[in-house]
Coordinates of C-alpha atoms in Angstrom, one line a residue:
Chain L
M1 CA 0.3 0.3 0.0
D2 CA 1.1 3.5 -1.0
V3 CA 0.5 5.6 1.9
E4 CA 2.0 8.6 0.1
R5 CA 0.2 8.1 -3.4
I6 CA -3.1 7.7 -1.0
R7 CA -2.6 11.3 0.5
R8 CA -2.4 13.1 -2.6
D9 CA -5.6 11.9 -2.6
F10 CA -7.0 13.8 -0.1
P11 CA -6.6 17.9 -0.5
I12 CA -6.9 18.7 2.9
F13 CA -3.8 17.3 3.5
N14 CA -2.0 20.5 1.8
R15 CA -3.5 22.4 4.9
K16 CA -0.9 23.5 7.7
F17 CA -2.1 24.7 11.0
H18 CA 0.5 26.8 13.1
G19 CA 3.0 26.3 10.9
H20 CA 3.1 22.0 10.5
P21 CA 1.6 20.3 8.7
L22 CA -1.8 18.5 9.5
A23 CA -1.2 15.2 11.1
Y24 CA -5.0 13.9 11.3
L25 CA -4.9 11.7 13.8
D26 CA -9.7 11.9 14.6
S27 CA -10.7 9.3 11.4
A28 CA -12.4 7.8 14.8
A29 CA -14.6 11.1 14.8
S30 CA -14.8 11.7 11.1
S31 CA -12.9 10.8 8.1
Q32 CA -11.1 13.0 5.5
K33 CA -12.3 12.8 2.3
P34 CA -10.6 12.1 -1.2
T35 CA -11.1 13.9 -4.4
V36 CA -13.6 11.2 -6.0
V37 CA -16.0 11.4 -2.8
I38 CA -15.8 15.4 -3.2
E39 CA -16.2 15.0 -6.9
A40 CA -18.4 12.5 -7.0
E41 CA -20.9 15.1 -4.5
R42 CA -20.1 17.4 -7.3
E43 CA -21.2 15.1 -9.9
F44 CA -24.4 14.6 -8.9
Y45 CA -25.3 18.2 -8.3
E46 CA -23.5 19.4 -11.6
Q47 CA -25.0 16.4 -13.5
R48 CA -27.9 14.4 -12.1
N49 CA -29.5 16.6 -9.5
A50 CA -33.7 15.7 -9.4
N51 CA -36.0 14.7 -6.7
V52 CA -35.9 10.8 -6.4
H53 CA -39.0 9.0 -6.8
R54 CA -41.1 12.0 -8.6
G55 CA -40.7 13.1 -11.8
V56 CA -41.0 10.9 -15.0
Y57 CA -38.4 13.4 -17.1
G58 CA -35.2 11.9 -17.7
L59 CA -33.4 14.0 -15.1
S60 CA -35.0 12.8 -12.0
E61 CA -35.2 8.8 -13.5
E62 CA -30.9 9.6 -13.8
A63 CA -31.2 11.0 -10.0
T64 CA -33.2 7.8 -8.9
D65 CA -31.0 5.4 -10.9
A66 CA -28.1 6.8 -9.0
Y67 CA -29.3 6.7 -5.6
E68 CA -30.7 2.6 -6.3
K69 CA -27.0 1.9 -7.2
A70 CA -25.6 3.8 -4.3
R71 CA -28.1 1.2 -2.3
E72 CA -27.1 -2.1 -4.0
R73 CA -23.5 -1.2 -3.6
V74 CA -23.8 -0.6 0.1
A75 CA -25.4 -3.9 0.0
R76 CA -22.6 -5.7 -1.3
F77 CA -20.4 -3.9 1.1
L78 CA -22.8 -5.5 3.8
H79 CA -22.8 -8.9 2.2
A80 CA -27.5 -8.1 2.6
R81 CA -29.3 -10.4 0.3
D82 CA -31.5 -7.6 -1.1
P83 CA -30.6 -4.1 -1.3
Q84 CA -33.9 -3.6 -0.2
E85 CA -33.1 -3.8 3.2
I86 CA -30.7 -0.8 3.2
V87 CA -32.2 2.2 4.8
F88 CA -30.6 5.7 3.6
V89 CA -30.5 7.9 6.9
R90 CA -28.3 11.0 7.9
G91 CA -26.3 8.5 10.4
T92 CA -25.6 6.1 12.6
T93 CA -27.5 8.2 15.5
E94 CA -30.7 8.2 13.4
A95 CA -30.2 4.5 12.6
L96 CA -30.3 3.5 16.4
N97 CA -33.2 6.0 16.9
V98 CA -35.3 4.5 13.9
V99 CA -34.8 1.8 15.8
A100 CA -35.2 2.0 18.8
S101 CA -38.0 4.4 18.4
G102 CA -39.7 1.3 16.2
L103 CA -39.0 -0.9 18.6
G104 CA -39.9 1.1 21.5
Q105 CA -43.6 0.7 19.5
T106 CA -43.7 -2.4 18.8
R107 CA -41.7 -5.6 21.1
L108 CA -41.0 -2.7 23.7
R109 CA -44.0 -1.1 23.7
E110 CA -45.0 -3.0 27.0
G111 CA -41.6 -2.4 28.2
G112 CA -39.0 -5.3 28.7
R113 CA -35.0 -6.0 29.3
V114 CA -32.7 -4.3 26.5
V115 CA -28.9 -5.5 27.2
T116 CA -26.6 -3.6 25.9
T117 CA -22.7 -2.8 27.4
V118 CA -20.9 -0.2 29.6
M119 CA -18.9 1.0 26.0
E120 CA -21.2 2.2 24.0
H121 CA -21.9 5.7 22.5
H122 CA -23.8 8.1 23.8
S123 CA -25.9 7.0 20.5
N124 CA -26.5 3.7 21.4
I125 CA -27.2 4.4 24.7
V126 CA -29.6 7.6 25.1
P127 CA -32.3 6.5 22.3
W128 CA -32.6 3.2 25.1
H129 CA -32.8 5.8 27.7
M130 CA -35.7 8.0 26.2
L131 CA -37.1 4.4 25.8
R132 CA -36.4 3.8 29.3
E133 CA -38.5 6.6 30.2
R134 CA -41.7 6.3 27.6
A135 CA -42.0 2.8 27.8
G136 CA -40.7 1.7 31.1
I137 CA -37.8 -0.8 29.6
D138 CA -35.5 -2.2 31.6
L139 CA -31.6 -1.2 30.7
R140 CA -29.2 -3.3 31.4
F141 CA -25.4 -3.1 30.5
I142 CA -22.8 -5.6 30.6
D143 CA -19.5 -4.5 31.9
I144 CA -15.9 -4.7 30.4
D145 CA -13.0 -5.8 32.2
D146 CA -9.6 -3.3 33.1
D147 CA -8.4 -3.8 30.0
G148 CA -11.4 -3.1 28.0
R149 CA -12.7 -6.9 26.5
L150 CA -16.2 -7.5 27.4
R151 CA -17.1 -9.7 30.3
L152 CA -19.6 -12.1 29.3
D153 CA -19.4 -13.8 32.5
G154 CA -21.9 -11.5 33.2
Y155 CA -23.6 -11.6 30.2
D156 CA -26.3 -15.0 30.9
D157 CA -27.3 -13.1 33.9
A158 CA -28.0 -9.6 32.1
L159 CA -30.2 -11.8 29.4
D160 CA -32.0 -14.0 32.2
G161 CA -33.5 -15.6 29.4
S162 CA -36.3 -12.5 29.5
A163 CA -34.0 -10.1 27.1
K164 CA -35.6 -8.5 24.4
V165 CA -33.0 -6.4 22.0
V166 CA -29.3 -6.9 22.9
T167 CA -27.3 -3.4 21.3
L168 CA -23.6 -3.1 21.4
S169 CA -20.9 -1.3 19.3
H170 CA -18.8 -3.7 16.9
V171 CA -15.7 -1.8 17.9
S172 CA -15.0 0.4 20.8
N173 CA -14.5 4.5 19.5
V174 CA -12.6 4.5 22.7
L175 CA -11.3 1.2 23.6
G176 CA -10.6 -0.1 19.8
T177 CA -11.8 -2.9 21.9
V178 CA -13.3 -5.6 18.7
N179 CA -16.2 -7.0 19.9
P180 CA -17.3 -10.8 19.6
V181 CA -20.6 -9.7 17.7
R182 CA -21.4 -13.2 16.9
E183 CA -21.1 -15.1 20.2
V184 CA -22.9 -12.0 21.5
A185 CA -25.5 -12.4 18.7
D186 CA -26.0 -16.2 19.1
R187 CA -26.7 -16.4 22.8
A188 CA -29.3 -13.6 22.6
H189 CA -30.8 -15.4 19.9
D190 CA -30.7 -18.3 21.5
S191 CA -32.4 -16.3 24.6
G192 CA -35.2 -14.5 22.1
A193 CA -33.8 -11.6 22.0
L194 CA -33.1 -8.8 18.7
V195 CA -29.2 -8.0 18.2
V196 CA -28.9 -4.3 17.2
V197 CA -24.9 -4.1 15.7
D198 CA -23.6 -0.6 15.8
A199 CA -20.7 -0.6 13.2
A200 CA -20.0 3.1 13.1
Q201 CA -16.5 2.4 14.0
S202 CA -15.7 -0.9 12.4
A203 CA -17.5 -0.4 8.9
P204 CA -15.1 2.2 7.8
H205 CA -11.8 -0.5 9.0
R206 CA -13.2 -3.8 7.1
P207 CA -16.4 -5.1 4.9
L208 CA -19.3 -6.1 6.9
D209 CA -20.6 -9.5 6.8
V210 CA -24.6 -8.7 8.4
E211 CA -25.1 -13.0 8.0
A212 CA -21.9 -13.4 9.8
L213 CA -21.9 -11.0 12.4
G214 CA -25.4 -12.4 13.7
A215 CA -26.9 -8.9 13.4
D216 CA -30.6 -8.4 12.7
F217 CA -30.0 -4.6 12.4
V218 CA -26.6 -2.6 11.3
A219 CA -26.1 0.8 11.9
F220 CA -22.8 2.9 9.7
S221 CA -21.9 6.6 9.1
G222 CA -20.7 7.6 5.5
H223 CA -18.5 10.5 7.2
K224 CA -16.4 8.1 9.1
T225 CA -15.9 5.8 5.9
L226 CA -14.5 8.4 3.5
A227 CA -18.0 9.4 2.4
P228 CA -19.3 12.8 3.4
M229 CA -21.6 13.9 6.4
G230 CA -25.4 13.6 6.7
I231 CA -25.5 10.0 4.7
G232 CA -25.6 6.3 6.8
V233 CA -27.0 3.7 6.4
L234 CA -29.5 1.1 8.9
W235 CA -29.7 -2.5 7.1
G236 CA -32.7 -4.7 9.1
R237 CA -33.7 -7.6 8.3
A238 CA -36.8 -7.5 5.5
E239 CA -38.9 -9.2 7.9
L240 CA -37.7 -7.0 11.0
L241 CA -37.9 -3.9 8.5
R242 CA -41.7 -4.5 7.3
E243 CA -42.7 -4.9 11.2
L244 CA -41.4 -1.8 12.0
P245 CA -43.4 1.2 11.9
P246 CA -41.9 4.2 10.2
Y247 CA -40.0 6.5 12.2
M248 CA -40.6 10.5 10.4
G249 CA -43.5 10.9 8.5
G250 CA -43.6 12.9 5.4
G251 CA -43.8 12.1 1.7
E252 CA -41.4 9.3 -0.1
M253 CA -42.7 6.9 2.8
I254 CA -46.2 6.3 2.1
R255 CA -48.2 4.4 -0.3
S256 CA -51.5 6.5 0.1
V257 CA -52.8 9.3 2.4
H258 CA -56.2 10.1 2.1
T259 CA -58.0 12.5 4.6
D260 CA -59.0 9.8 7.5
R261 CA -56.1 7.5 7.3
V262 CA -52.3 6.4 5.9
D263 CA -51.0 3.6 4.1
Y264 CA -47.2 3.6 4.7
A265 CA -44.9 1.9 1.9
D266 CA -42.7 -0.8 2.4
P267 CA -39.3 -0.8 3.8
P268 CA -36.9 1.5 2.7
A269 CA -38.8 4.0 1.4
R270 CA -41.2 3.8 5.0
F271 CA -38.0 5.0 7.1
E272 CA -37.4 7.9 4.1
A273 CA -39.7 10.4 4.6
G274 CA -38.9 13.7 2.4
T275 CA -36.3 13.8 0.1
P276 CA -33.1 11.8 0.8
N277 CA -29.2 13.1 0.5
V278 CA -28.8 11.9 -3.2
A279 CA -25.9 13.1 -3.3
G280 CA -24.6 11.5 -0.3
A281 CA -25.0 8.4 -0.9
C282 CA -23.7 8.2 -4.3
A283 CA -20.4 10.2 -2.8
L284 CA -20.7 6.7 0.0
S285 CA -20.9 4.5 -3.4
V286 CA -17.8 5.6 -4.7
A287 CA -16.0 5.9 -1.0
L288 CA -16.8 2.5 -1.0
D289 CA -15.3 1.5 -4.2
Y290 CA -12.3 3.4 -3.2
L291 CA -11.9 1.3 0.1
E292 CA -12.4 -1.6 -2.0
R293 CA -9.6 -0.4 -4.3
V294 CA -7.3 0.1 -1.6
G295 CA -7.7 -3.0 0.3
W296 CA -9.1 -3.8 3.3
D297 CA -6.4 -6.4 3.9
D298 CA -3.5 -4.0 3.2
M299 CA -5.1 -0.9 5.0
A300 CA -5.8 -3.2 7.9
A301 CA -2.0 -4.1 8.1
H302 CA -1.2 -0.8 8.1
E303 CA -3.2 0.7 10.6
H304 CA -1.6 -2.3 12.8
Q305 CA 1.6 -1.2 12.3
L306 CA 0.7 2.6 12.9
L307 CA -0.8 1.5 16.4
E308 CA 2.1 -1.1 17.4
R309 CA 4.6 1.6 16.7
A310 CA 2.7 3.8 18.7
F311 CA 2.4 1.0 21.5
R312 CA 6.0 0.9 21.3
L313 CA 6.9 4.6 21.9
A314 CA 4.4 5.1 24.2
A315 CA 6.1 2.2 26.5
E316 CA 9.6 2.5 25.5
R317 CA 10.4 6.3 26.0
F318 CA 7.5 7.7 28.9
D319 CA 8.5 5.7 31.4
G320 CA 5.4 4.9 32.9
T321 CA 3.6 8.3 32.3
I322 CA 1.5 7.8 29.6
R323 CA -1.1 5.0 30.2
I324 CA -3.1 3.1 27.2
Y325 CA -6.5 1.9 27.9
G326 CA -7.9 -1.3 25.6
P327 CA -6.9 -4.3 24.9
P328 CA -3.6 -5.4 23.9
L329 CA -2.5 -5.4 20.2
S330 CA -1.9 -9.1 20.8
E331 CA -5.9 -8.8 20.6
P332 CA -8.6 -7.9 18.5
H333 CA -7.4 -4.2 18.3
D334 CA -9.0 -1.5 15.6
A335 CA -7.8 2.0 15.0
V336 CA -7.8 3.8 17.8
L337 CA -5.2 4.2 21.1
S338 CA -6.5 5.8 24.1
F339 CA -4.4 7.4 27.0
S340 CA -3.9 9.4 29.5
V341 CA -0.5 11.6 30.4
Q342 CA -0.2 11.2 34.3
G343 CA -0.4 14.8 35.5
V344 CA -2.1 16.5 32.2
H345 CA -5.4 16.7 31.9
P346 CA -6.6 16.0 28.0
H347 CA -7.7 19.1 27.3
D348 CA -4.4 20.7 27.9
V349 CA -2.8 17.5 26.1
A350 CA -4.8 18.5 22.7
T351 CA -4.2 22.0 22.7
I352 CA -0.1 21.6 23.1
L353 CA -0.4 18.9 20.5
D354 CA -2.6 21.3 17.6
R355 CA -0.1 24.0 18.4
E356 CA 2.0 21.0 16.1
G357 CA -0.3 20.7 13.6
L358 CA -1.7 17.2 15.4
A359 CA -5.1 16.6 15.5
I360 CA -6.7 14.4 18.4
R361 CA -9.8 14.0 20.2
S362 CA -9.7 14.7 24.1
G363 CA -13.0 14.5 26.3
H364 CA -15.0 11.9 27.2
H365 CA -15.5 10.9 23.6
C366 CA -19.7 10.6 23.7
A367 CA -19.1 7.4 26.5
Q368 CA -19.5 8.7 29.9
P369 CA -20.6 5.5 31.2
L370 CA -17.3 4.5 30.5
M371 CA -15.4 7.1 30.9
N372 CA -16.8 6.4 34.5
R373 CA -16.3 2.8 34.6
L374 CA -12.4 3.4 33.9
N375 CA -12.5 5.9 36.3
V376 CA -11.1 9.5 34.4
P377 CA -12.6 12.6 33.8
A378 CA -11.5 12.5 30.2
L379 CA -9.3 10.5 27.5
N380 CA -7.1 11.2 24.6
R381 CA -7.7 9.6 22.1
A382 CA -5.4 9.4 18.5
S383 CA -7.1 7.3 15.6
V384 CA -5.6 5.8 12.5
Y385 CA -6.9 5.2 8.8
L386 CA -5.2 5.0 5.8
Y387 CA -3.8 7.7 4.7
N388 CA -2.2 8.2 8.3
T389 CA 1.7 7.7 8.7
A390 CA 4.6 6.2 10.2
E391 CA 6.5 9.5 10.6
E392 CA 2.8 11.2 12.3
I393 CA 3.0 8.6 14.9
D394 CA 6.7 9.4 15.3
R395 CA 5.8 13.7 15.6
L396 CA 2.3 12.4 17.8
F397 CA 5.2 11.1 20.5
G398 CA 7.5 14.5 20.0
A399 CA 4.8 16.2 20.7
L400 CA 4.3 14.1 24.2
E401 CA 7.5 14.9 25.0
K402 CA 7.3 18.3 24.7
V403 CA 4.0 18.0 26.7
N404 CA 5.7 16.6 29.1
K405 CA 8.3 18.7 29.2
V406 CA 5.8 21.7 29.5
F407 CA 4.3 20.4 32.6
A408 CA 7.8 19.3 34.0
A409 CA 7.6 20.7 38.3
Chain E
M1 CA -0.4 30.1 21.3
A2 CA -0.5 27.3 23.5
Y3 CA 2.9 28.4 24.7
D4 CA 1.8 31.4 25.9
M5 CA -1.5 29.7 27.7
Y6 CA 0.7 27.7 29.7
Q7 CA 2.8 30.6 31.1
E8 CA 4.8 29.2 34.6
R9 CA 2.3 31.8 36.2
I10 CA -0.9 29.3 35.2
L11 CA 1.7 26.1 35.7
Q12 CA 2.4 27.5 39.2
H13 CA -1.2 27.8 40.3
Y14 CA -2.4 24.2 38.8
R15 CA 0.8 22.2 40.1
T16 CA 0.4 23.7 43.5
P17 CA -3.3 25.3 44.0
K18 CA -3.6 28.3 46.1
N19 CA -6.7 27.2 48.4
F20 CA -7.4 23.9 47.2
G21 CA -9.9 21.9 49.6
K22 CA -12.6 22.2 51.5
L23 CA -14.4 23.5 54.5
D24 CA -15.9 22.6 57.8
H25 CA -18.8 24.4 57.4
P26 CA -18.8 26.8 54.5
D27 CA -22.0 29.2 54.5
F28 CA -22.1 29.2 50.6
S29 CA -21.0 26.2 48.2
G30 CA -21.4 25.9 44.5
E31 CA -20.3 23.8 41.7
E32 CA -19.5 23.8 38.3
S33 CA -18.8 20.7 35.7
N34 CA -17.5 20.9 32.0
P35 CA -19.8 17.7 30.6
L36 CA -17.4 18.0 27.4
C37 CA -14.1 17.6 29.2
G38 CA -15.2 16.3 32.5
D39 CA -14.2 19.2 34.4
R40 CA -16.1 19.6 38.2
I41 CA -15.2 22.2 40.5
R42 CA -16.6 23.1 43.6
F43 CA -16.0 26.9 45.8
E44 CA -16.7 26.8 49.2
L45 CA -16.8 30.3 51.2
K46 CA -17.1 31.0 54.9
L47 CA -18.0 34.4 56.3
D48 CA -17.1 36.5 58.9
P49 CA -19.0 36.9 61.9
S50 CA -20.1 40.1 60.2
K51 CA -21.6 38.0 57.8
S52 CA -20.6 40.4 55.4
T53 CA -17.1 39.7 54.6
V54 CA -15.4 36.5 53.2
A55 CA -13.0 34.8 55.8
E56 CA -12.2 31.8 54.0
V57 CA -12.6 30.4 50.5
R58 CA -11.8 27.2 49.0
F59 CA -12.1 25.3 46.0
S60 CA -11.8 21.7 44.9
G61 CA -12.5 19.6 42.1
E62 CA -10.6 18.2 39.2
G63 CA -10.2 19.9 35.5
C64 CA -7.5 21.5 33.1
A65 CA -4.5 23.1 33.5
I66 CA -7.0 26.2 33.1
S67 CA -9.9 25.9 34.5
M68 CA -7.4 24.9 38.2
A69 CA -5.1 28.0 37.1
S70 CA -8.2 30.2 37.2
A71 CA -10.0 29.3 40.4
S72 CA -6.9 29.1 41.8
M73 CA -6.2 33.0 41.4
L74 CA -9.4 33.9 41.8
T75 CA -9.6 33.2 45.4
Q76 CA -7.1 35.1 46.0
K77 CA -8.8 37.6 44.9
L78 CA -11.4 37.2 47.3
A79 CA -10.6 36.3 51.1
G80 CA -10.6 39.6 53.2
Q81 CA -13.4 41.1 50.4
P82 CA -16.6 42.3 51.1
L83 CA -19.3 40.0 49.9
A84 CA -20.8 43.4 47.9
A85 CA -17.5 43.4 46.3
V86 CA -17.1 39.6 45.2
E87 CA -21.0 39.7 44.1
K88 CA -19.8 42.1 41.5
I89 CA -17.0 40.4 40.1
S90 CA -17.4 39.9 36.4
R91 CA -16.1 37.4 33.8
D92 CA -14.4 39.9 32.3
D93 CA -12.1 40.8 35.9
V94 CA -11.3 37.0 35.7
L95 CA -10.3 37.0 32.4
Q96 CA -7.6 39.5 33.0
L97 CA -6.8 37.9 36.2
V98 CA -6.5 35.0 33.9
A99 CA -4.9 37.0 31.2
I100 CA -3.2 35.0 28.6
P101 CA -4.8 34.1 25.3
L102 CA -8.0 31.9 25.1
S103 CA -9.6 30.1 22.1
P104 CA -13.7 30.2 22.7
V105 CA -13.8 26.2 24.1
R106 CA -11.1 27.1 26.8
V107 CA -12.4 30.3 27.9
K108 CA -14.9 28.1 29.0
C109 CA -12.5 26.4 30.8
A110 CA -11.2 29.4 32.5
L111 CA -15.0 30.5 33.4
T112 CA -15.5 26.9 35.1
G113 CA -14.5 28.1 39.0
F114 CA -16.1 31.8 38.0
T115 CA -19.4 29.6 37.4
A116 CA -18.6 27.8 40.5
L117 CA -18.3 30.7 42.4
G118 CA -21.8 32.7 41.3
R119 CA -23.6 29.6 42.1
A120 CA -22.2 29.6 45.6
I121 CA -23.3 33.1 46.6
H122 CA -26.1 33.4 43.6
G123 CA -27.1 30.0 44.1
A124 CA -28.9 28.5 47.4
P125 CA -27.1 27.9 50.3
A126 CA -24.2 25.2 51.0
S127 CA -25.6 22.0 50.7
A128 CA -25.9 20.2 54.0
D129 CA -23.7 17.3 52.3
P130 CA -20.1 18.4 51.5
A131 CA -19.4 15.1 51.0
Q132 CA -21.0 15.3 48.0
A133 CA -18.3 16.9 45.8

């Protein structure tokens, strides 16, 4: 994999901050975009812009065709049986809200148990809390061990033979832990529960196989997978999508509307009220093509090498003042490195790193229950993607030495 | 800008904050947290017998260098002051006290202690359970 060539595909790497070339180590928050994706968005508006599924004129047909081809492309990425199982939404957050809200009117209407994990992003906690408030569901959290692995020894107790939904992240946005989704799903199904998978952090790094995962619903965001902001995907098993009530009402999601009643369209249209982000869907399709051309395995190997370098530098050069959170690299661990610097608040770390042209995330990472579990107010997180380089990792640790120097007593 | 922010004056207050800790029976206490960064600062004040002048002040909690240093500097300004003068302290006074260039996000950090102080003197009297902090 030729990283220098890949970097030339991303115009943003021409930018400098405080006189340093941008070292972007926050792709877990949002990835940068290659020219082909930016051009795809532009091409739609320059050549194909019209509303979809409405006009009978040629331009609208082209727009509709492009949108539905994007749906097919995403179905291939997810190894879904049928493109009609792909719902375009704004992002993972909306996808999870569609599922939680829908189940809240069906299987969870009278309450019932929902099992999640303490490592979830708020987008996979808050919609369920809203159901707790609205429908009185009983929300249970699976704990983690001190290295950030799910503690499945407590899982059967949490399921209790009566759980209706199990919802978990495929990969933790803070710890990098790759969760054993298949095992969790099999045990959930044995106990009669549906399985919802937040794939926001895994989709950028590997093609997903919804069947192999054993999931019933899968959500991911375009903007973390090189695509624009405002486009994302909910996949659901056809029969489950059919039983789900709509999330928003409006045009496009109906079969017929009368003054005394409304008949809803079948999925996916039922969940796509209003004018969708067609340009975003086309650009997502192009982003997935781009990632496939780079090669998923090469990309994963590259990212793993960068993490290995980071772990090694942290251990060798910092005399125990840098603490890394999450499982060791000998175990499944994706693309993120969360750490604390002894005696220095993460925001101070990130401010000094910014001065060196390094963009990392600092804060609670939308995972406050996890911060509480780890007993930290906040953490630093560097995340890597296909375009990051070994030199950027070296710059990161060089800058962390400056942090220690600034704060040394 | 980062290095202007982390001047020795600021770092001194961060490493060895003034008036850090708690009071036994404060007349006023207030807390502010910044959920974005997980910072949490509590201010406690004790008045003199006339109940018009600040006799003692302490702050506690955890935060970044900017929020901790700012709170520490603020406590130095309070002891011996008439309560009426403390009530008049403005956010600009605090930013002048801190006197470092701050981005909009970090201005919030510099004002965390000030907001806790405001809660203490304008909000409810000291909570019965200081251990909560």
